[in-house]
Coordinates of C-alpha atoms and ligand atoms in Angstrom, one line a residue:
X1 CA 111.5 98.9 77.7
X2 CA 112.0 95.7 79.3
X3 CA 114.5 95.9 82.7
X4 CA 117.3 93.7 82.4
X5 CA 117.6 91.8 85.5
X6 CA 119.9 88.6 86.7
X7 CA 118.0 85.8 88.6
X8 CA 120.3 83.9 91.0
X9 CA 118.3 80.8 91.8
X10 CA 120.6 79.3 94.2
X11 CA 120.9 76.0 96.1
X12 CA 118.6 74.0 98.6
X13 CA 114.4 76.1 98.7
X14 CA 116.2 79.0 96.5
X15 CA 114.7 77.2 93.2
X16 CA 111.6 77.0 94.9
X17 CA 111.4 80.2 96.0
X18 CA 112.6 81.7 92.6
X19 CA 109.9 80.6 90.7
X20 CA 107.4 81.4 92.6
X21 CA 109.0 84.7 93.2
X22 CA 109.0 85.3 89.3
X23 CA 105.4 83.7 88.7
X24 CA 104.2 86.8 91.3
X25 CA 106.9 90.0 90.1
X26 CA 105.7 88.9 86.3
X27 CA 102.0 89.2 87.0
X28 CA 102.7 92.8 88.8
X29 CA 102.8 94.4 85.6
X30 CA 106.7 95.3 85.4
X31 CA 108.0 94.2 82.1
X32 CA 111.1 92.1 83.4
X33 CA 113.7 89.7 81.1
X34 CA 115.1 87.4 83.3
X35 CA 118.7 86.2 82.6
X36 CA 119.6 83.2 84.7
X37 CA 123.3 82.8 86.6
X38 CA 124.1 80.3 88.7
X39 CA 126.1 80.3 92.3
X40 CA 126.1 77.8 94.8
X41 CA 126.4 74.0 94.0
X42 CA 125.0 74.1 90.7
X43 CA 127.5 76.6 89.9
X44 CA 130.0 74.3 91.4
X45 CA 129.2 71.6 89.5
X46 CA 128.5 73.1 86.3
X47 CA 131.4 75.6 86.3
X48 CA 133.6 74.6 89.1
X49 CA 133.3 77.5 91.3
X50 CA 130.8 78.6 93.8
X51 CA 130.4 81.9 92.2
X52 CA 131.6 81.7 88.9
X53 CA 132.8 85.0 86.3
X54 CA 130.1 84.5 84.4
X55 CA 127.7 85.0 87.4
X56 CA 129.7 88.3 88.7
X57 CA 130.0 89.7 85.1
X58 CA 126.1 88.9 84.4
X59 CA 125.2 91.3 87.6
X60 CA 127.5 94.1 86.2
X61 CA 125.8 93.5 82.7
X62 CA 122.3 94.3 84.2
X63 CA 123.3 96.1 87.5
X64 CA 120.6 94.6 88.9
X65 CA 120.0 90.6 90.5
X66 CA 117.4 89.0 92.4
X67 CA 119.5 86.1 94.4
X68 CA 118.0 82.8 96.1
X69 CA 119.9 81.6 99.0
X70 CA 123.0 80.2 98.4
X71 CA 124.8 77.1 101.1
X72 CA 128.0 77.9 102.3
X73 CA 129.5 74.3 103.3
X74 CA 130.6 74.7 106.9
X75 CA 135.0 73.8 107.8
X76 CA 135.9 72.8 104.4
X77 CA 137.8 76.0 103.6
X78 CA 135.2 77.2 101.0
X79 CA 134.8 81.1 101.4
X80 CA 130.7 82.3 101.7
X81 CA 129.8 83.2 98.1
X82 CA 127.4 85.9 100.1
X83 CA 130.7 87.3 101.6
X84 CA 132.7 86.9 98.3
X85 CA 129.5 88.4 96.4
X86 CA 128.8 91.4 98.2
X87 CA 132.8 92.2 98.8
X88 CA 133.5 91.8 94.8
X89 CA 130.6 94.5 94.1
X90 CA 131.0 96.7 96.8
X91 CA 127.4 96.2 98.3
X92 CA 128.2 97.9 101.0
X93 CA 124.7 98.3 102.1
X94 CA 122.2 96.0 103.5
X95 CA 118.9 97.0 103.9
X96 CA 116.3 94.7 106.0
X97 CA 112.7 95.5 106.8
X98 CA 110.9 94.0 110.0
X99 CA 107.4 95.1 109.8
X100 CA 104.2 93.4 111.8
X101 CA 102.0 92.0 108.8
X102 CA 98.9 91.4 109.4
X103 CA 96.8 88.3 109.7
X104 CA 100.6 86.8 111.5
X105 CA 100.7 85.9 115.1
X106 CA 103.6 87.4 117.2
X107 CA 104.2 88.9 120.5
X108 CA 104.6 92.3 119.7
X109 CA 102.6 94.2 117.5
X110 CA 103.2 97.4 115.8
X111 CA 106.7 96.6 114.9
X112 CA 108.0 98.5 111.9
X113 CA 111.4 98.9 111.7
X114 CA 114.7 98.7 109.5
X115 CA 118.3 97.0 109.5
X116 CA 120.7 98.7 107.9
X117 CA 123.6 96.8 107.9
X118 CA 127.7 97.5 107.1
X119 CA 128.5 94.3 104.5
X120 CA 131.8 94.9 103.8
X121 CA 133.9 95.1 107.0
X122 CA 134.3 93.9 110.4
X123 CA 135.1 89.8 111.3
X124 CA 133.3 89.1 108.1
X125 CA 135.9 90.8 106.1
X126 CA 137.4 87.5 106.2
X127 CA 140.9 88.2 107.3
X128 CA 141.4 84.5 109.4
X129 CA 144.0 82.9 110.2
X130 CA 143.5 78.9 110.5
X131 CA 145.3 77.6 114.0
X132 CA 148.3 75.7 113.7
X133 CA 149.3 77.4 110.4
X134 CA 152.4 79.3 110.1
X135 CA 151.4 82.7 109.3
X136 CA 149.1 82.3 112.6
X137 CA 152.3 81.7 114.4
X138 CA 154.0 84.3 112.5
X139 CA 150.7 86.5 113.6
X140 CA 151.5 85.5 117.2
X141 CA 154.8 86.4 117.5
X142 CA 154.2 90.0 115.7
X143 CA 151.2 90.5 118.2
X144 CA 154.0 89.5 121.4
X145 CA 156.6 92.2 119.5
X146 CA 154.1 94.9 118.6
X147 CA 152.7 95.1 122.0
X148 CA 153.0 92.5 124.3
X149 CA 149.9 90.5 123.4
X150 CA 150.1 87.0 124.1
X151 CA 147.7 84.5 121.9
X152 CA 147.2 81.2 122.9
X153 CA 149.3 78.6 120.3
X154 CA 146.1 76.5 119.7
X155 CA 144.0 79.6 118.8
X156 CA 142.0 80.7 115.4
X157 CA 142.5 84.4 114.8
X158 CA 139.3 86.7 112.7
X159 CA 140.3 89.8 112.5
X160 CA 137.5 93.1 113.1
X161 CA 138.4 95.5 110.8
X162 CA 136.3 98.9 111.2
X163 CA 137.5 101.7 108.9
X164 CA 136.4 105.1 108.8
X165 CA 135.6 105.5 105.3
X166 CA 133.9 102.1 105.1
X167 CA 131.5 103.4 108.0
X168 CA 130.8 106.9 106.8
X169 CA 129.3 105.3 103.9
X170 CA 126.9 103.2 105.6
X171 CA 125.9 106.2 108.4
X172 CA 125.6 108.8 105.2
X173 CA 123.4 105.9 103.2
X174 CA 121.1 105.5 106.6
X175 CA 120.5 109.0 107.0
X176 CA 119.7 109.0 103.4
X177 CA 117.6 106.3 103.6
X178 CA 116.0 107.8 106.9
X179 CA 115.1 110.7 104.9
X180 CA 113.5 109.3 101.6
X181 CA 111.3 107.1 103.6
X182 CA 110.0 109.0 106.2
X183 CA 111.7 107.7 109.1
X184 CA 112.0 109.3 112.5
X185 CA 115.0 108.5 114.0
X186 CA 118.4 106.3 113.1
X187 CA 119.6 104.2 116.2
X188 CA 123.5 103.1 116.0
X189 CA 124.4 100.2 117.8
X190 CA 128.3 99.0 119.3
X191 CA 130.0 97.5 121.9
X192 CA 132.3 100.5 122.0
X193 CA 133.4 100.0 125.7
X194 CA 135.4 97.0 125.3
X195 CA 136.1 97.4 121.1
X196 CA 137.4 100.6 121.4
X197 CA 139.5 100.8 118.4
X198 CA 136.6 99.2 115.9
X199 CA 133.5 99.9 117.2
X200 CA 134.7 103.2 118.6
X201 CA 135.1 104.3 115.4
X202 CA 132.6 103.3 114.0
X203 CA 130.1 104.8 116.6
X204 CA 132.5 107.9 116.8
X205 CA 132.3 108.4 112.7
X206 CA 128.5 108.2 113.2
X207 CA 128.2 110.9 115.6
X208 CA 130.6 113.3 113.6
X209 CA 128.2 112.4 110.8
X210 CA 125.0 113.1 112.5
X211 CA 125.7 116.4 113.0
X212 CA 125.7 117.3 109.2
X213 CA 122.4 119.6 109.3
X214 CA 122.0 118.6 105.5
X215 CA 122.6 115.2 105.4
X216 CA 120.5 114.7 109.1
X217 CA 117.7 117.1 108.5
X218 CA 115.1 116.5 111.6
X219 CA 116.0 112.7 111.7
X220 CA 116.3 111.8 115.3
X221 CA 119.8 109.9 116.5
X222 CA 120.6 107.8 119.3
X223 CA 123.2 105.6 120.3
X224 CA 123.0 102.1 122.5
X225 CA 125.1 99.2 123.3
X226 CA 124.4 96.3 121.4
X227 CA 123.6 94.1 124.0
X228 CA 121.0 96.5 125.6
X229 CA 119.4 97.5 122.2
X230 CA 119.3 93.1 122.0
X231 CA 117.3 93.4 125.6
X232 CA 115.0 96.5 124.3
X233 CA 114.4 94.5 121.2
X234 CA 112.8 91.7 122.9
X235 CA 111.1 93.9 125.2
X236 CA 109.8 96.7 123.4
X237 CA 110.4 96.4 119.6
X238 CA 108.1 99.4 119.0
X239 CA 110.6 101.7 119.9
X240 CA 113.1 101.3 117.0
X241 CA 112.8 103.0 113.6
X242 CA 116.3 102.5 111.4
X243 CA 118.7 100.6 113.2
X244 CA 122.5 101.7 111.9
X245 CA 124.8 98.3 112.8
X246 CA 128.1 97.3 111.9
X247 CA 128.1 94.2 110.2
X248 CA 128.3 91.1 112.7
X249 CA 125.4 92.2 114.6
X250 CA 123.9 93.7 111.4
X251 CA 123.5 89.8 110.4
X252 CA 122.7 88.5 113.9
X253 CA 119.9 91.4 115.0
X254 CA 118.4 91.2 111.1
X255 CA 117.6 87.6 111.9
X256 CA 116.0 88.2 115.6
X257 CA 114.3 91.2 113.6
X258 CA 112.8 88.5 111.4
X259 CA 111.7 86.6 114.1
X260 CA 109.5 89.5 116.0
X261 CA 107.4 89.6 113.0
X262 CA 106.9 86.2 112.2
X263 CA 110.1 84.3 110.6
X264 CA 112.5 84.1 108.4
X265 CA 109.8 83.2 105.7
X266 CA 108.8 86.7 105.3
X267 CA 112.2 88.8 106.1
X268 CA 113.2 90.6 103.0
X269 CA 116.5 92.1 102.3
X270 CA 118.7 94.3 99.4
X271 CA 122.3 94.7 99.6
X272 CA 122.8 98.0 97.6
X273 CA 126.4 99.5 96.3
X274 CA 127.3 102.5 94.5
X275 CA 126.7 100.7 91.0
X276 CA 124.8 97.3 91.9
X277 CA 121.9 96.1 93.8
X278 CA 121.3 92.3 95.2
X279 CA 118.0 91.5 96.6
X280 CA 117.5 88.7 98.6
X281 CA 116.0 86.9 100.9
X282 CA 117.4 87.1 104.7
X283 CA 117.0 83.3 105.0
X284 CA 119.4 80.7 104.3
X285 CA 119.1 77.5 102.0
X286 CA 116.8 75.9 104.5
X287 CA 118.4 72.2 104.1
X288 CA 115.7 70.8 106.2
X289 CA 112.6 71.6 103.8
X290 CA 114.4 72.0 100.6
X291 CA 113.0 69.7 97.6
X292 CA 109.6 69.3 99.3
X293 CA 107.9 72.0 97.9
X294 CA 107.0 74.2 101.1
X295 CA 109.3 77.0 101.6
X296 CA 107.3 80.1 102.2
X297 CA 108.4 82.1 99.3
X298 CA 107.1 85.7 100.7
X299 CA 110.2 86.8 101.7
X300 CA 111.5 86.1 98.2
X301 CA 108.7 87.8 96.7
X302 CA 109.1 90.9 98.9
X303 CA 112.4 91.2 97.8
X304 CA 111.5 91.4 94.3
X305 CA 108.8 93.8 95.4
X306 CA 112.1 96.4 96.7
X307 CA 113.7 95.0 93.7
X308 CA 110.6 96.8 91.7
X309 CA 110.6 100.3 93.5
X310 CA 114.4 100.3 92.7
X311 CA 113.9 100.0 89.4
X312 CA 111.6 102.6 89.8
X313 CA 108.5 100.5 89.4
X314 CA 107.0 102.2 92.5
X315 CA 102.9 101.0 91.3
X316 CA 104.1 97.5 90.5
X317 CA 106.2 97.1 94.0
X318 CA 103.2 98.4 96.1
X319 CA 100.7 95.9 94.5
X320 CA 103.1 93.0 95.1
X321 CA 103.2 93.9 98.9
X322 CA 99.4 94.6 99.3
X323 CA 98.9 91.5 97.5
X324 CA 100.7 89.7 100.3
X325 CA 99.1 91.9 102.9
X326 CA 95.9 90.4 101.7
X327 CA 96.8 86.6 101.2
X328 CA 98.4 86.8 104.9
X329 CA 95.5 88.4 106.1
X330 CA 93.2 86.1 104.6
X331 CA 95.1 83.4 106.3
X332 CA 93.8 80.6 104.4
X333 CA 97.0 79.5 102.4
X334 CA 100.0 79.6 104.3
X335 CA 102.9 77.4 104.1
X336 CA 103.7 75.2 107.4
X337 CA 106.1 77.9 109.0
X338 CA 102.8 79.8 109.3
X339 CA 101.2 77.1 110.6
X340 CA 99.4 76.1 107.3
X341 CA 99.5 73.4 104.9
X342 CA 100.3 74.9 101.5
X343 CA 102.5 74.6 98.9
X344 CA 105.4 77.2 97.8
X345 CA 103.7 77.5 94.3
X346 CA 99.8 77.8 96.6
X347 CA 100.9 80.6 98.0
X348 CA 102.9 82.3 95.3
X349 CA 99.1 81.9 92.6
X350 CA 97.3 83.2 95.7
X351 CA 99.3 86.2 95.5
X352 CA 99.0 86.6 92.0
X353 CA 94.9 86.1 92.3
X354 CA 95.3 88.7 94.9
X355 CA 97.2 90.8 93.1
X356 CA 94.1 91.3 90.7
X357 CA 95.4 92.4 87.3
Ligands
LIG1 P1 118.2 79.0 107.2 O1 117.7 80.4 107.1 O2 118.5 78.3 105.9 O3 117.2 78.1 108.0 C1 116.9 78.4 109.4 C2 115.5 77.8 109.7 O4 114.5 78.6 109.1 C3 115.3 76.4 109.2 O5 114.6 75.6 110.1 C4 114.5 76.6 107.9 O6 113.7 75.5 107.5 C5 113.7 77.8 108.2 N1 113.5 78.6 107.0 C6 114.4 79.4 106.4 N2 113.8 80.0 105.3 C7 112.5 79.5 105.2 C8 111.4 79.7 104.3 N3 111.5 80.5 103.3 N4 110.3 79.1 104.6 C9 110.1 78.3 105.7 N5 111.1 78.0 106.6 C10 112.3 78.6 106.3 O7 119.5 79.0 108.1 P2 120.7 77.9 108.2 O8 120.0 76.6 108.4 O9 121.5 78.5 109.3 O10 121.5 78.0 106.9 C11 121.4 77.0 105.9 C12 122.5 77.4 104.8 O11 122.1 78.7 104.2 C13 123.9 77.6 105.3 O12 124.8 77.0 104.4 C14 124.1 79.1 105.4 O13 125.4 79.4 105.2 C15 123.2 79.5 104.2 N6 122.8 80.9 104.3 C16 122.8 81.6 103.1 C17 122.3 82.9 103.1 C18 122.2 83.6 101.8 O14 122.5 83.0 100.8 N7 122.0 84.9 101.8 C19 121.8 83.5 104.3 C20 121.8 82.7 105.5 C21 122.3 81.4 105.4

């Protein structure tokens, strides 16, 4: 039987990238109905809201969505649909691979590592308070009365909530994940010393969860401050396996993960819950390139490729990534981010030729 699955195009290369990302996961020998939803401008324009019902209840039908990249207009009070969308279906969970590919140019080589990232808490909660308004001035004054806090009048308040039940869930799911992937060791990072009360508790839940001798098995697990694990990154990548990070530098070390092994072009990412599961590219909407036909749609692709394995399609998710692997390799069509001249659609029917079916 066919698995139901909802295809989030998206705004700005997220078209792009969606059809080529279909043209490749429908010649890897899955059997997949597609049913479309819209979020992002489209959405917008055709529904009146960045993420409409219809989108939210079309993931719940088939539990399972591929997503484009979706714009998130910048000071005009619109809320991310990214934050909205993972927060409405408790995808508490986001999973991003970094792995040296080969036939790539970078730095360092032998990098093979994974984010996982908290996507529910923290300053992306979005608990803010606007300056000027009244309820920040309200804010103040309860700050002054409930312990002597002063906040300047001109200020913008985000507030960093941490909980301990929202970061057991994310430690137990990366010792998990640790374990059914054969991976050595799970490195939290924090800034514990100066966020005592937030990421405190989220590195102190971690370590009273690392000693479950069922849940840890012989998984190795160390803790570093975020700002030195940012310095060992750039200096020795090779010595990271799972990365376990709250969410704000979840999202900021997943992007410099990208980076160390090529780009944004070939980052994939899932954002998994107890009941639903998002892939999606870690890149944004790319403004700058959209329209002209020369995204690199392998990150796309690869995040239908952990799309398949979670759907259990463990033969047709392997062949998708070999495929790339051998395209990449080869070298010879690679969209300009790579330093080549192909298309989006190039690349995506030189996959499928080498996926060989
Ligand atoms: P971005 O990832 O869109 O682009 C950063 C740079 O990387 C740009 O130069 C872009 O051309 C390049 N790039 C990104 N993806 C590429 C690809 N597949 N192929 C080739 N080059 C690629 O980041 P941004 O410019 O900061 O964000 C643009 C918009 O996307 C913003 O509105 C942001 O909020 C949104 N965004 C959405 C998501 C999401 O939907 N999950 C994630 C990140 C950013």
């Amino acid at each position: 039987m066919a698995h139901r699955v909802t295809i989030i195009p998206g705004d700005g290369i997220g078209p792009e990238v969606a059809t080529a990302a279909r043209l490749v996961l429908d010649a890897a020998g899955a059997e997949i109905e597609w049913v479309e939803r819209q979020a992002g401008s489209v959405a917008l324009e055709q529904e009146r809201s960045l993420l409409p019902d219809a989108t939210l209840d079309g993931i719940r039908d088939t539990r399972v969505a591929l997503k484009g990249p979706v714009t998130t207009p910048v000071g005009t009070g619109f809320r991310s649909v990214n934050v909205a969308l993972r927060q409405e279906l408790d995808l508490f969970a986001a999973v991003r691979p970094a792995r040296t590919t080969p036939g790539v140019p970078t730095r360092h080589g032998g990098i093979d590592l994974v984010v996982i990232r908290e996507n529910t808490e923290d300053l992306y909660k979005g608990i803010e308070f606007a300056r000027g308004a009244p309820e920040t001035s309200a804010l103040r004054d309860e700050l002054r009365e409930l312990a002597g806090f002063e906040v300047r009048e001109d200020a913008g308040v985000t507030v960093k909530p941490i909980s301990v039940d929202g970061t057991r869930r994310i430690v137990r799911f990366a010792f998990e994940y640790a374990r059914a992937n054969a991976r050595g060791k799970v490195t939290v990072g924090h800034k514990a010393s100066i966020m005592r009360y937030s990421d405190g508790l989220f590195l102190q839940t971690a370590r009273i969860e690392s000693e479950d001798p069922l849940l840890r098995g012989d998984t190795g697990f160390e803790e570093i401050q975020i700002d030195h694990l940012s310095m060992r990154l750039a200096r020795h990548p090779q010595d990271f396996d799972v990365l376990l990070l709250p969410n704000l530098y979840g999202d900021i070390l997943s992007d410099l993960c990208a980076g160390l092994v090529g780009g944004l072009g070939l980052a994939a990412g899932a954002n998994i819950g107890w009941e639903y599961a998002v892939f999606e590219p870690v890149h944004g909407s790319a403004p700058d390139i959209a329209g002209k036909g020369v995204a690199n749609p392998i990150a796309m692709i690869l995040s239908g490729a952990m799309m398949l394995r979670h759907l259990g399609e463990k033969g047709s998710a392997s062949a998708v990534e070999a495929a790339v692997d051998t395209v990449l390799e080869r070298g010879d069509v690679r969209t300009p981010d790579l330093g080549g001249s192909s298309s989006t659609m190039d690349v995506a029917e030189a996959i499928v030729g080498a996926l060989g079916r």
